[in-house]
Amino acid sequence: MDEGYANLPTSHLLGSVPAVMQDDRKPDAGATSRLQEFPPAPGGNGGGYRPPGAPADGDIENQANWKGYFNVASYAPYFNVDTDVVVDRLISSVYPMDGFYRKIDVNPDMYGPLWITTTLVFMLAAFGNFATYLMQKKKNPDMWNFDVGYFSWAASVMYGYAIVVPAVFFFLFQYFGSRPNLVRFWCMWGYSLFVFIPASVLLLIPVEFLRWVIIALSGGASSWFIVLNLKDCTQGADMMVLIASAAVLQFALALFIKVFFFA
């Protein structure tokens, strides 16, 4: 090194080149945004999904990537939910005026809907057979047999309803200009089935008139729950025809439960 440069102060040499400190480094905005996406964005570094705490309005920008809805990893955060949160939502599902949709707006879950539907399947299969026995034992108990087909029917109808119906209304609402969210629809419809769990216990009462009253009340409560929450999610949009259709379909499910499992 030249002697003249060797005698220069070290600070003078450093002053000609801006030093890059660790605190000045900023995270890549693209990488940060990819971590907030749901469904996972194609071509990202490992992808990522929108966490349940993300705002609802940002869900639309990535809905064109339909492959994300069929990626199991995309739904993992929606099963990470506390028991207290699930219990609070169960209570709100039987008290529709409690603002259920606002509760799931920032963090919808599918843990509750999954176990509600599974529990309802087993209860309909078991209690449906037991209710039939209670109604027939006075007439001819020797003619009664356990109907295993109740289980397959309960599983097909309940799981099919909880998955297909919210998805159909999601596409319909989107087609008519609303901005729905599929996971929130699944969450809402799943919790709407909770009222049928205590109803299935009460339907064991071997009095036909009371059974019809019970199923009418539970079906009406479940339909009203759907109506109120669909109004909240449409944010004043004119979707009354779709909302009324969803309510009728929900009440039809209640009638199916009574006629098929508790006849």
PDB file of C-alpha atoms in Angstrom:
ATOM      1  CA  MET A   1       0.000   0.000   0.000  1.00  0.00           C
ATOM      2  CA  ASP A   2       1.248   3.526  -0.780  1.00  0.00           C
ATOM      3  CA  GLU A   3       2.826   5.288   2.207  1.00  0.00           C
ATOM      4  CA  GLY A   4       0.551   8.323   1.797  1.00  0.00           C
ATOM      5  CA  TYR A   5      -2.582   6.227   2.086  1.00  0.00           C
ATOM      6  CA  ALA A   6      -1.123   4.286   4.955  1.00  0.00           C
ATOM      7  CA  ASN A   7      -0.842   7.462   7.041  1.00  0.00           C
ATOM      8  CA  LEU A   8      -4.495   8.480   6.495  1.00  0.00           C
ATOM      9  CA  PRO A   9      -6.845   7.981   9.467  1.00  0.00           C
ATOM     10  CA  THR A  10      -9.036   4.910   9.384  1.00  0.00           C
ATOM     11  CA  SER A  11     -12.208   6.998   9.760  1.00  0.00           C
ATOM     12  CA  HIS A  12     -11.268   8.936   6.619  1.00  0.00           C
ATOM     13  CA  LEU A  13     -11.069   5.766   4.582  1.00  0.00           C
ATOM     14  CA  LEU A  14     -14.380   4.470   5.910  1.00  0.00           C
ATOM     15  CA  GLY A  15     -16.066   7.750   5.174  1.00  0.00           C
ATOM     16  CA  SER A  16     -15.746   7.203   1.435  1.00  0.00           C
ATOM     17  CA  VAL A  17     -17.752   3.951   1.561  1.00  0.00           C
ATOM     18  CA  PRO A  18     -21.161   3.964   3.297  1.00  0.00           C
ATOM     19  CA  ALA A  19     -21.247   1.271   5.939  1.00  0.00           C
ATOM     20  CA  VAL A  20     -24.258  -1.061   5.964  1.00  0.00           C
ATOM     21  CA  MET A  21     -25.377  -1.686   9.500  1.00  0.00           C
ATOM     22  CA  GLN A  22     -27.464  -4.697  10.534  1.00  0.00           C
ATOM     23  CA  ASP A  23     -30.307  -2.493  11.802  1.00  0.00           C
ATOM     24  CA  ASP A  24     -30.586  -0.714   8.419  1.00  0.00           C
ATOM     25  CA  ARG A  25     -31.484  -3.839   6.559  1.00  0.00           C
ATOM     26  CA  LYS A  26     -35.161  -4.015   5.685  1.00  0.00           C
ATOM     27  CA  PRO A  27     -37.054  -7.242   5.024  1.00  0.00           C
ATOM     28  CA  ASP A  28     -38.041  -8.008   1.500  1.00  0.00           C
ATOM     29  CA  ALA A  29     -41.592  -6.698   1.029  1.00  0.00           C
ATOM     30  CA  GLY A  30     -42.379  -9.476  -1.439  1.00  0.00           C
ATOM     31  CA  ALA A  31     -41.324 -12.175   0.993  1.00  0.00           C
ATOM     32  CA  THR A  32     -43.421 -10.599   3.751  1.00  0.00           C
ATOM     33  CA  SER A  33     -46.501 -10.366   1.559  1.00  0.00           C
ATOM     34  CA  ARG A  34     -46.160 -13.974   0.469  1.00  0.00           C
ATOM     35  CA  LEU A  35     -46.403 -15.061   4.105  1.00  0.00           C
ATOM     36  CA  GLN A  36     -49.760 -13.308   4.349  1.00  0.00           C
ATOM     37  CA  GLU A  37     -51.334 -14.966   1.321  1.00  0.00           C
ATOM     38  CA  PHE A  38     -54.160 -17.474   1.356  1.00  0.00           C
ATOM     39  CA  PRO A  39     -54.318 -19.650  -0.712  1.00  0.00           C
ATOM     40  CA  PRO A  40     -50.564 -20.163  -1.158  1.00  0.00           C
ATOM     41  CA  ALA A  41     -49.201 -18.098  -4.025  1.00  0.00           C
ATOM     42  CA  PRO A  42     -47.577 -20.016  -6.877  1.00  0.00           C
ATOM     43  CA  GLY A  43     -43.832 -19.629  -7.392  1.00  0.00           C
ATOM     44  CA  GLY A  44     -43.087 -18.248  -3.913  1.00  0.00           C
ATOM     45  CA  ASN A  45     -40.265 -19.315  -1.665  1.00  0.00           C
ATOM     46  CA  GLY A  46     -42.075 -22.100   0.096  1.00  0.00           C
ATOM     47  CA  GLY A  47     -45.431 -20.373  -0.448  1.00  0.00           C
ATOM     48  CA  GLY A  48     -47.388 -19.524   2.674  1.00  0.00           C
ATOM     49  CA  TYR A  49     -50.972 -18.864   3.629  1.00  0.00           C
ATOM     50  CA  ARG A  50     -52.989 -16.101   5.158  1.00  0.00           C
ATOM     51  CA  PRO A  51     -53.157 -16.680   8.908  1.00  0.00           C
ATOM     52  CA  PRO A  52     -56.564 -16.697  10.606  1.00  0.00           C
ATOM     53  CA  GLY A  53     -55.850 -13.277  12.117  1.00  0.00           C
ATOM     54  CA  ALA A  54     -55.588 -11.526   8.760  1.00  0.00           C
ATOM     55  CA  PRO A  55     -58.276  -9.032   7.696  1.00  0.00           C
ATOM     56  CA  ALA A  56     -61.163 -10.325   5.646  1.00  0.00           C
ATOM     57  CA  ASP A  57     -60.792  -7.777   2.854  1.00  0.00           C
ATOM     58  CA  GLY A  58     -57.454  -9.147   1.723  1.00  0.00           C
ATOM     59  CA  ASP A  59     -58.772 -12.581   0.943  1.00  0.00           C
ATOM     60  CA  ILE A  60     -60.103 -11.686  -2.483  1.00  0.00           C
ATOM     61  CA  GLU A  61     -56.831 -10.768  -4.120  1.00  0.00           C
ATOM     62  CA  ASN A  62     -55.598 -14.350  -4.238  1.00  0.00           C
ATOM     63  CA  GLN A  63     -58.848 -16.229  -4.820  1.00  0.00           C
ATOM     64  CA  ALA A  64     -57.958 -16.747  -8.480  1.00  0.00           C
ATOM     65  CA  ASN A  65     -55.486 -19.392  -7.363  1.00  0.00           C
ATOM     66  CA  TRP A  66     -58.025 -22.170  -6.814  1.00  0.00           C
ATOM     67  CA  LYS A  67     -55.339 -24.795  -6.229  1.00  0.00           C
ATOM     68  CA  GLY A  68     -54.748 -23.340  -2.793  1.00  0.00           C
ATOM     69  CA  TYR A  69     -58.208 -24.417  -1.647  1.00  0.00           C
ATOM     70  CA  PHE A  70     -57.231 -28.053  -2.227  1.00  0.00           C
ATOM     71  CA  ASN A  71     -53.919 -27.812  -0.379  1.00  0.00           C
ATOM     72  CA  VAL A  72     -54.256 -29.430   3.071  1.00  0.00           C
ATOM     73  CA  ALA A  73     -51.402 -27.342   4.480  1.00  0.00           C
ATOM     74  CA  SER A  74     -53.393 -24.188   3.725  1.00  0.00           C
ATOM     75  CA  TYR A  75     -55.950 -25.092   6.381  1.00  0.00           C
ATOM     76  CA  ALA A  76     -53.557 -26.097   9.182  1.00  0.00           C
ATOM     77  CA  PRO A  77     -53.815 -22.719  11.031  1.00  0.00           C
ATOM     78  CA  TYR A  78     -57.592 -23.039  11.198  1.00  0.00           C
ATOM     79  CA  PHE A  79     -57.286 -26.039  13.521  1.00  0.00           C
ATOM     80  CA  ASN A  80     -55.024 -24.192  15.954  1.00  0.00           C
ATOM     81  CA  VAL A  81     -57.743 -22.795  18.196  1.00  0.00           C
ATOM     82  CA  ASP A  82     -58.275 -22.595  21.964  1.00  0.00           C
ATOM     83  CA  THR A  83     -61.052 -24.469  23.721  1.00  0.00           C
ATOM     84  CA  ASP A  84     -62.427 -21.242  25.184  1.00  0.00           C
ATOM     85  CA  VAL A  85     -62.808 -19.800  21.692  1.00  0.00           C
ATOM     86  CA  VAL A  86     -64.693 -22.875  20.458  1.00  0.00           C
ATOM     87  CA  VAL A  87     -66.992 -22.883  23.500  1.00  0.00           C
ATOM     88  CA  ASP A  88     -67.754 -19.190  23.017  1.00  0.00           C
ATOM     89  CA  ARG A  89     -68.664 -19.825  19.379  1.00  0.00           C
ATOM     90  CA  LEU A  90     -70.843 -22.778  20.322  1.00  0.00           C
ATOM     91  CA  ILE A  91     -72.778 -20.512  22.674  1.00  0.00           C
ATOM     92  CA  SER A  92     -73.084 -17.875  19.954  1.00  0.00           C
ATOM     93  CA  SER A  93     -74.420 -20.479  17.520  1.00  0.00           C
ATOM     94  CA  VAL A  94     -77.495 -21.048  19.703  1.00  0.00           C
ATOM     95  CA  TYR A  95     -77.827 -17.326  20.416  1.00  0.00           C
ATOM     96  CA  PRO A  96     -77.714 -15.773  16.930  1.00  0.00           C
ATOM     97  CA  MET A  97     -77.916 -12.172  18.166  1.00  0.00           C
ATOM     98  CA  ASP A  98     -74.422 -12.475  19.655  1.00  0.00           C
ATOM     99  CA  GLY A  99     -72.640 -11.379  16.467  1.00  0.00           C
ATOM    100  CA  PHE A 100     -71.157 -14.730  15.495  1.00  0.00           C
ATOM    101  CA  TYR A 101     -69.837 -13.647  12.095  1.00  0.00           C
ATOM    102  CA  ARG A 102     -67.927 -10.742  13.618  1.00  0.00           C
ATOM    103  CA  LYS A 103     -66.267 -13.200  15.998  1.00  0.00           C
ATOM    104  CA  ILE A 104     -64.977 -15.390  13.178  1.00  0.00           C
ATOM    105  CA  ASP A 105     -64.162 -12.481  10.871  1.00  0.00           C
ATOM    106  CA  VAL A 106     -60.499 -12.285  11.878  1.00  0.00           C
ATOM    107  CA  ASN A 107     -59.893 -15.888  12.947  1.00  0.00           C
ATOM    108  CA  PRO A 108     -62.296 -18.502  11.528  1.00  0.00           C
ATOM    109  CA  ASP A 109     -61.687 -22.081  12.566  1.00  0.00           C
ATOM    110  CA  MET A 110     -62.608 -25.476  11.163  1.00  0.00           C
ATOM    111  CA  TYR A 111     -61.818 -27.452  14.303  1.00  0.00           C
ATOM    112  CA  GLY A 112     -65.247 -26.759  15.764  1.00  0.00           C
ATOM    113  CA  PRO A 113     -67.207 -27.508  12.578  1.00  0.00           C
ATOM    114  CA  LEU A 114     -65.323 -30.775  12.063  1.00  0.00           C
ATOM    115  CA  TRP A 115     -66.112 -32.116  15.522  1.00  0.00           C
ATOM    116  CA  ILE A 116     -69.668 -30.770  15.486  1.00  0.00           C
ATOM    117  CA  THR A 117     -70.383 -32.620  12.246  1.00  0.00           C
ATOM    118  CA  THR A 118     -68.651 -35.814  13.417  1.00  0.00           C
ATOM    119  CA  THR A 119     -70.492 -35.788  16.745  1.00  0.00           C
ATOM    120  CA  LEU A 120     -73.796 -35.194  14.978  1.00  0.00           C
ATOM    121  CA  VAL A 121     -73.172 -38.144  12.648  1.00  0.00           C
ATOM    122  CA  PHE A 122     -72.681 -40.574  15.538  1.00  0.00           C
ATOM    123  CA  MET A 123     -75.564 -39.144  17.561  1.00  0.00           C
ATOM    124  CA  LEU A 124     -78.016 -39.359  14.665  1.00  0.00           C
ATOM    125  CA  ALA A 125     -77.003 -42.950  13.932  1.00  0.00           C
ATOM    126  CA  ALA A 126     -77.201 -44.076  17.571  1.00  0.00           C
ATOM    127  CA  PHE A 127     -80.159 -42.022  18.791  1.00  0.00           C
ATOM    128  CA  GLY A 128     -82.081 -42.567  15.573  1.00  0.00           C
ATOM    129  CA  ASN A 129     -82.029 -46.304  16.190  1.00  0.00           C
ATOM    130  CA  PHE A 130     -82.817 -45.872  19.859  1.00  0.00           C
ATOM    131  CA  ALA A 131     -85.735 -43.536  19.139  1.00  0.00           C
ATOM    132  CA  THR A 132     -87.155 -46.060  16.694  1.00  0.00           C
ATOM    133  CA  TYR A 133     -86.882 -48.733  19.367  1.00  0.00           C
ATOM    134  CA  LEU A 134     -88.708 -46.571  21.921  1.00  0.00           C
ATOM    135  CA  MET A 135     -91.531 -45.947  19.480  1.00  0.00           C
ATOM    136  CA  GLN A 136     -91.899 -49.592  18.440  1.00  0.00           C
ATOM    137  CA  LYS A 137     -91.286 -51.471  21.684  1.00  0.00           C
ATOM    138  CA  LYS A 138     -94.890 -50.950  22.812  1.00  0.00           C
ATOM    139  CA  LYS A 139     -96.204 -52.393  19.576  1.00  0.00           C
ATOM    140  CA  ASN A 140     -93.917 -55.278  18.747  1.00  0.00           C
ATOM    141  CA  PRO A 141     -90.360 -55.107  20.186  1.00  0.00           C
ATOM    142  CA  ASP A 142     -89.406 -58.373  18.458  1.00  0.00           C
ATOM    143  CA  MET A 143     -89.697 -56.711  15.063  1.00  0.00           C
ATOM    144  CA  TRP A 144     -87.047 -54.052  15.831  1.00  0.00           C
ATOM    145  CA  ASN A 145     -83.499 -54.369  14.482  1.00  0.00           C
ATOM    146  CA  PHE A 146     -80.523 -52.035  14.675  1.00  0.00           C
ATOM    147  CA  ASP A 147     -80.230 -50.264  11.319  1.00  0.00           C
ATOM    148  CA  VAL A 148     -76.531 -49.886  10.441  1.00  0.00           C
ATOM    149  CA  GLY A 149     -77.516 -47.883   7.380  1.00  0.00           C
ATOM    150  CA  TYR A 150     -78.282 -44.931   9.655  1.00  0.00           C
ATOM    151  CA  PHE A 151     -74.562 -44.355  10.081  1.00  0.00           C
ATOM    152  CA  SER A 152     -73.732 -44.266   6.372  1.00  0.00           C
ATOM    153  CA  TRP A 153     -76.705 -41.988   5.685  1.00  0.00           C
ATOM    154  CA  ALA A 154     -75.802 -39.661   8.545  1.00  0.00           C
ATOM    155  CA  ALA A 155     -72.162 -39.433   7.429  1.00  0.00           C
ATOM    156  CA  SER A 156     -73.030 -38.844   3.773  1.00  0.00           C
ATOM    157  CA  VAL A 157     -75.676 -36.204   4.436  1.00  0.00           C
ATOM    158  CA  MET A 158     -73.964 -34.298   7.259  1.00  0.00           C
ATOM    159  CA  TYR A 159     -70.465 -34.190   5.779  1.00  0.00           C
ATOM    160  CA  GLY A 160     -71.839 -33.520   2.317  1.00  0.00           C
ATOM    161  CA  TYR A 161     -74.044 -30.706   3.578  1.00  0.00           C
ATOM    162  CA  ALA A 162     -71.303 -29.102   5.686  1.00  0.00           C
ATOM    163  CA  ILE A 163     -68.843 -29.095   2.755  1.00  0.00           C
ATOM    164  CA  VAL A 164     -70.881 -28.714  -0.424  1.00  0.00           C
ATOM    165  CA  VAL A 165     -73.597 -26.246   0.616  1.00  0.00           C
ATOM    166  CA  PRO A 166     -71.223 -23.522   1.910  1.00  0.00           C
ATOM    167  CA  ALA A 167     -69.060 -23.954  -1.205  1.00  0.00           C
ATOM    168  CA  VAL A 168     -72.079 -23.575  -3.509  1.00  0.00           C
ATOM    169  CA  PHE A 169     -73.265 -20.419  -1.747  1.00  0.00           C
ATOM    170  CA  PHE A 170     -69.711 -19.075  -1.777  1.00  0.00           C
ATOM    171  CA  PHE A 171     -69.645 -19.250  -5.582  1.00  0.00           C
ATOM    172  CA  LEU A 172     -73.190 -17.867  -5.857  1.00  0.00           C
ATOM    173  CA  PHE A 173     -72.460 -14.894  -3.614  1.00  0.00           C
ATOM    174  CA  GLN A 174     -69.256 -14.211  -5.504  1.00  0.00           C
ATOM    175  CA  TYR A 175     -71.047 -14.449  -8.844  1.00  0.00           C
ATOM    176  CA  PHE A 176     -73.649 -11.871  -7.774  1.00  0.00           C
ATOM    177  CA  GLY A 177     -71.028  -9.363  -6.690  1.00  0.00           C
ATOM    178  CA  SER A 178     -70.492 -10.057  -3.003  1.00  0.00           C
ATOM    179  CA  ARG A 179     -67.070 -10.665  -1.458  1.00  0.00           C
ATOM    180  CA  PRO A 180     -67.434 -13.826   0.618  1.00  0.00           C
ATOM    181  CA  ASN A 181     -64.746 -16.035   2.095  1.00  0.00           C
ATOM    182  CA  LEU A 182     -64.952 -19.808   1.708  1.00  0.00           C
ATOM    183  CA  VAL A 183     -63.353 -20.719   5.042  1.00  0.00           C
ATOM    184  CA  ARG A 184     -65.676 -18.377   6.926  1.00  0.00           C
ATOM    185  CA  PHE A 185     -68.650 -19.936   5.153  1.00  0.00           C
ATOM    186  CA  TRP A 186     -67.493 -23.419   6.156  1.00  0.00           C
ATOM    187  CA  CYS A 187     -66.996 -22.223   9.710  1.00  0.00           C
ATOM    188  CA  MET A 188     -70.421 -20.570   9.889  1.00  0.00           C
ATOM    189  CA  TRP A 189     -72.333 -23.507   8.404  1.00  0.00           C
ATOM    190  CA  GLY A 190     -70.457 -25.964  10.597  1.00  0.00           C
ATOM    191  CA  TYR A 191     -71.425 -24.151  13.773  1.00  0.00           C
ATOM    192  CA  SER A 192     -74.996 -23.828  12.519  1.00  0.00           C
ATOM    193  CA  LEU A 193     -75.307 -27.615  12.910  1.00  0.00           C
ATOM    194  CA  PHE A 194     -74.566 -27.523  16.641  1.00  0.00           C
ATOM    195  CA  VAL A 195     -78.176 -26.880  17.604  1.00  0.00           C
ATOM    196  CA  PHE A 196     -79.118 -30.292  16.177  1.00  0.00           C
ATOM    197  CA  ILE A 197     -76.904 -32.078  18.724  1.00  0.00           C
ATOM    198  CA  PRO A 198     -79.035 -31.238  21.799  1.00  0.00           C
ATOM    199  CA  ALA A 199     -82.107 -31.560  19.592  1.00  0.00           C
ATOM    200  CA  SER A 200     -81.169 -35.165  18.740  1.00  0.00           C
ATOM    201  CA  VAL A 201     -81.118 -35.957  22.470  1.00  0.00           C
ATOM    202  CA  LEU A 202     -84.558 -34.402  22.993  1.00  0.00           C
ATOM    203  CA  LEU A 203     -85.894 -36.290  19.982  1.00  0.00           C
ATOM    204  CA  LEU A 204     -85.563 -39.477  22.023  1.00  0.00           C
ATOM    205  CA  ILE A 205     -88.831 -38.494  23.727  1.00  0.00           C
ATOM    206  CA  PRO A 206     -91.324 -41.073  22.436  1.00  0.00           C
ATOM    207  CA  VAL A 207     -94.051 -38.487  21.795  1.00  0.00           C
ATOM    208  CA  GLU A 208     -94.490 -37.661  18.135  1.00  0.00           C
ATOM    209  CA  PHE A 209     -96.026 -34.221  18.671  1.00  0.00           C
ATOM    210  CA  LEU A 210     -93.144 -33.108  20.910  1.00  0.00           C
ATOM    211  CA  ARG A 211     -90.653 -34.406  18.369  1.00  0.00           C
ATOM    212  CA  TRP A 212     -92.132 -32.191  15.674  1.00  0.00           C
ATOM    213  CA  VAL A 213     -92.077 -29.174  17.995  1.00  0.00           C
ATOM    214  CA  ILE A 214     -88.426 -29.836  18.884  1.00  0.00           C
ATOM    215  CA  ILE A 215     -87.282 -30.218  15.285  1.00  0.00           C
ATOM    216  CA  ALA A 216     -89.273 -27.136  14.208  1.00  0.00           C
ATOM    217  CA  LEU A 217     -87.657 -25.020  16.926  1.00  0.00           C
ATOM    218  CA  SER A 218     -84.142 -26.289  16.233  1.00  0.00           C
ATOM    219  CA  GLY A 219     -84.573 -25.916  12.472  1.00  0.00           C
ATOM    220  CA  GLY A 220     -85.920 -22.406  12.900  1.00  0.00           C
ATOM    221  CA  ALA A 221     -83.061 -21.415  15.212  1.00  0.00           C
ATOM    222  CA  SER A 222     -80.464 -22.814  12.808  1.00  0.00           C
ATOM    223  CA  SER A 223     -82.081 -21.049   9.832  1.00  0.00           C
ATOM    224  CA  TRP A 224     -82.229 -17.750  11.713  1.00  0.00           C
ATOM    225  CA  PHE A 225     -78.556 -18.140  12.612  1.00  0.00           C
ATOM    226  CA  ILE A 226     -77.694 -18.535   8.911  1.00  0.00           C
ATOM    227  CA  VAL A 227     -79.828 -15.532   7.910  1.00  0.00           C
ATOM    228  CA  LEU A 228     -78.302 -13.144  10.438  1.00  0.00           C
ATOM    229  CA  ASN A 229     -74.730 -14.101   9.646  1.00  0.00           C
ATOM    230  CA  LEU A 230     -75.200 -13.999   5.887  1.00  0.00           C
ATOM    231  CA  LYS A 231     -76.567 -10.477   6.264  1.00  0.00           C
ATOM    232  CA  ASP A 232     -73.444  -9.517   8.188  1.00  0.00           C
ATOM    233  CA  CYS A 233     -71.096 -10.972   5.597  1.00  0.00           C
ATOM    234  CA  THR A 234     -72.870  -9.326   2.629  1.00  0.00           C
ATOM    235  CA  GLN A 235     -72.515  -5.885   4.258  1.00  0.00           C
ATOM    236  CA  GLY A 236     -75.815  -4.485   3.035  1.00  0.00           C
ATOM    237  CA  ALA A 237     -75.722  -5.965  -0.469  1.00  0.00           C
ATOM    238  CA  ASP A 238     -79.063  -7.027  -1.943  1.00  0.00           C
ATOM    239  CA  MET A 239     -78.742 -10.810  -1.549  1.00  0.00           C
ATOM    240  CA  MET A 240     -82.084 -11.583   0.096  1.00  0.00           C
ATOM    241  CA  VAL A 241     -83.002 -14.265  -2.445  1.00  0.00           C
ATOM    242  CA  LEU A 242     -79.820 -16.202  -1.726  1.00  0.00           C
ATOM    243  CA  ILE A 243     -80.150 -15.643   2.011  1.00  0.00           C
ATOM    244  CA  ALA A 244     -83.750 -16.891   1.987  1.00  0.00           C
ATOM    245  CA  SER A 245     -82.694 -19.916  -0.071  1.00  0.00           C
ATOM    246  CA  ALA A 246     -80.005 -20.753   2.486  1.00  0.00           C
ATOM    247  CA  ALA A 247     -82.544 -20.496   5.324  1.00  0.00           C
ATOM    248  CA  VAL A 248     -85.023 -22.772   3.531  1.00  0.00           C
ATOM    249  CA  LEU A 249     -82.295 -25.303   2.844  1.00  0.00           C
ATOM    250  CA  GLN A 250     -81.253 -25.246   6.499  1.00  0.00           C
ATOM    251  CA  PHE A 251     -84.814 -25.887   7.641  1.00  0.00           C
ATOM    252  CA  ALA A 252     -85.133 -28.659   5.052  1.00  0.00           C
ATOM    253  CA  LEU A 253     -82.132 -30.344   6.659  1.00  0.00           C
ATOM    254  CA  ALA A 254     -83.951 -30.268   9.996  1.00  0.00           C
ATOM    255  CA  LEU A 255     -87.007 -31.897   8.444  1.00  0.00           C
ATOM    256  CA  PHE A 256     -84.812 -34.564   6.863  1.00  0.00           C
ATOM    257  CA  ILE A 257     -83.297 -35.373  10.264  1.00  0.00           C
ATOM    258  CA  LYS A 258     -86.754 -35.816  11.770  1.00  0.00           C
ATOM    259  CA  VAL A 259     -88.296 -37.808   8.937  1.00  0.00           C
ATOM    260  CA  PHE A 260     -85.366 -40.116   8.248  1.00  0.00           C
ATOM    261  CA  PHE A 261     -83.812 -40.726  11.685  1.00  0.00           C
ATOM    262  CA  PHE A 262     -86.684 -40.117  14.103  1.00  0.00           C
ATOM    263  CA  ALA A 263     -89.762 -41.270  12.204  1.00  0.00           C
TER     264      ALA A 263
END
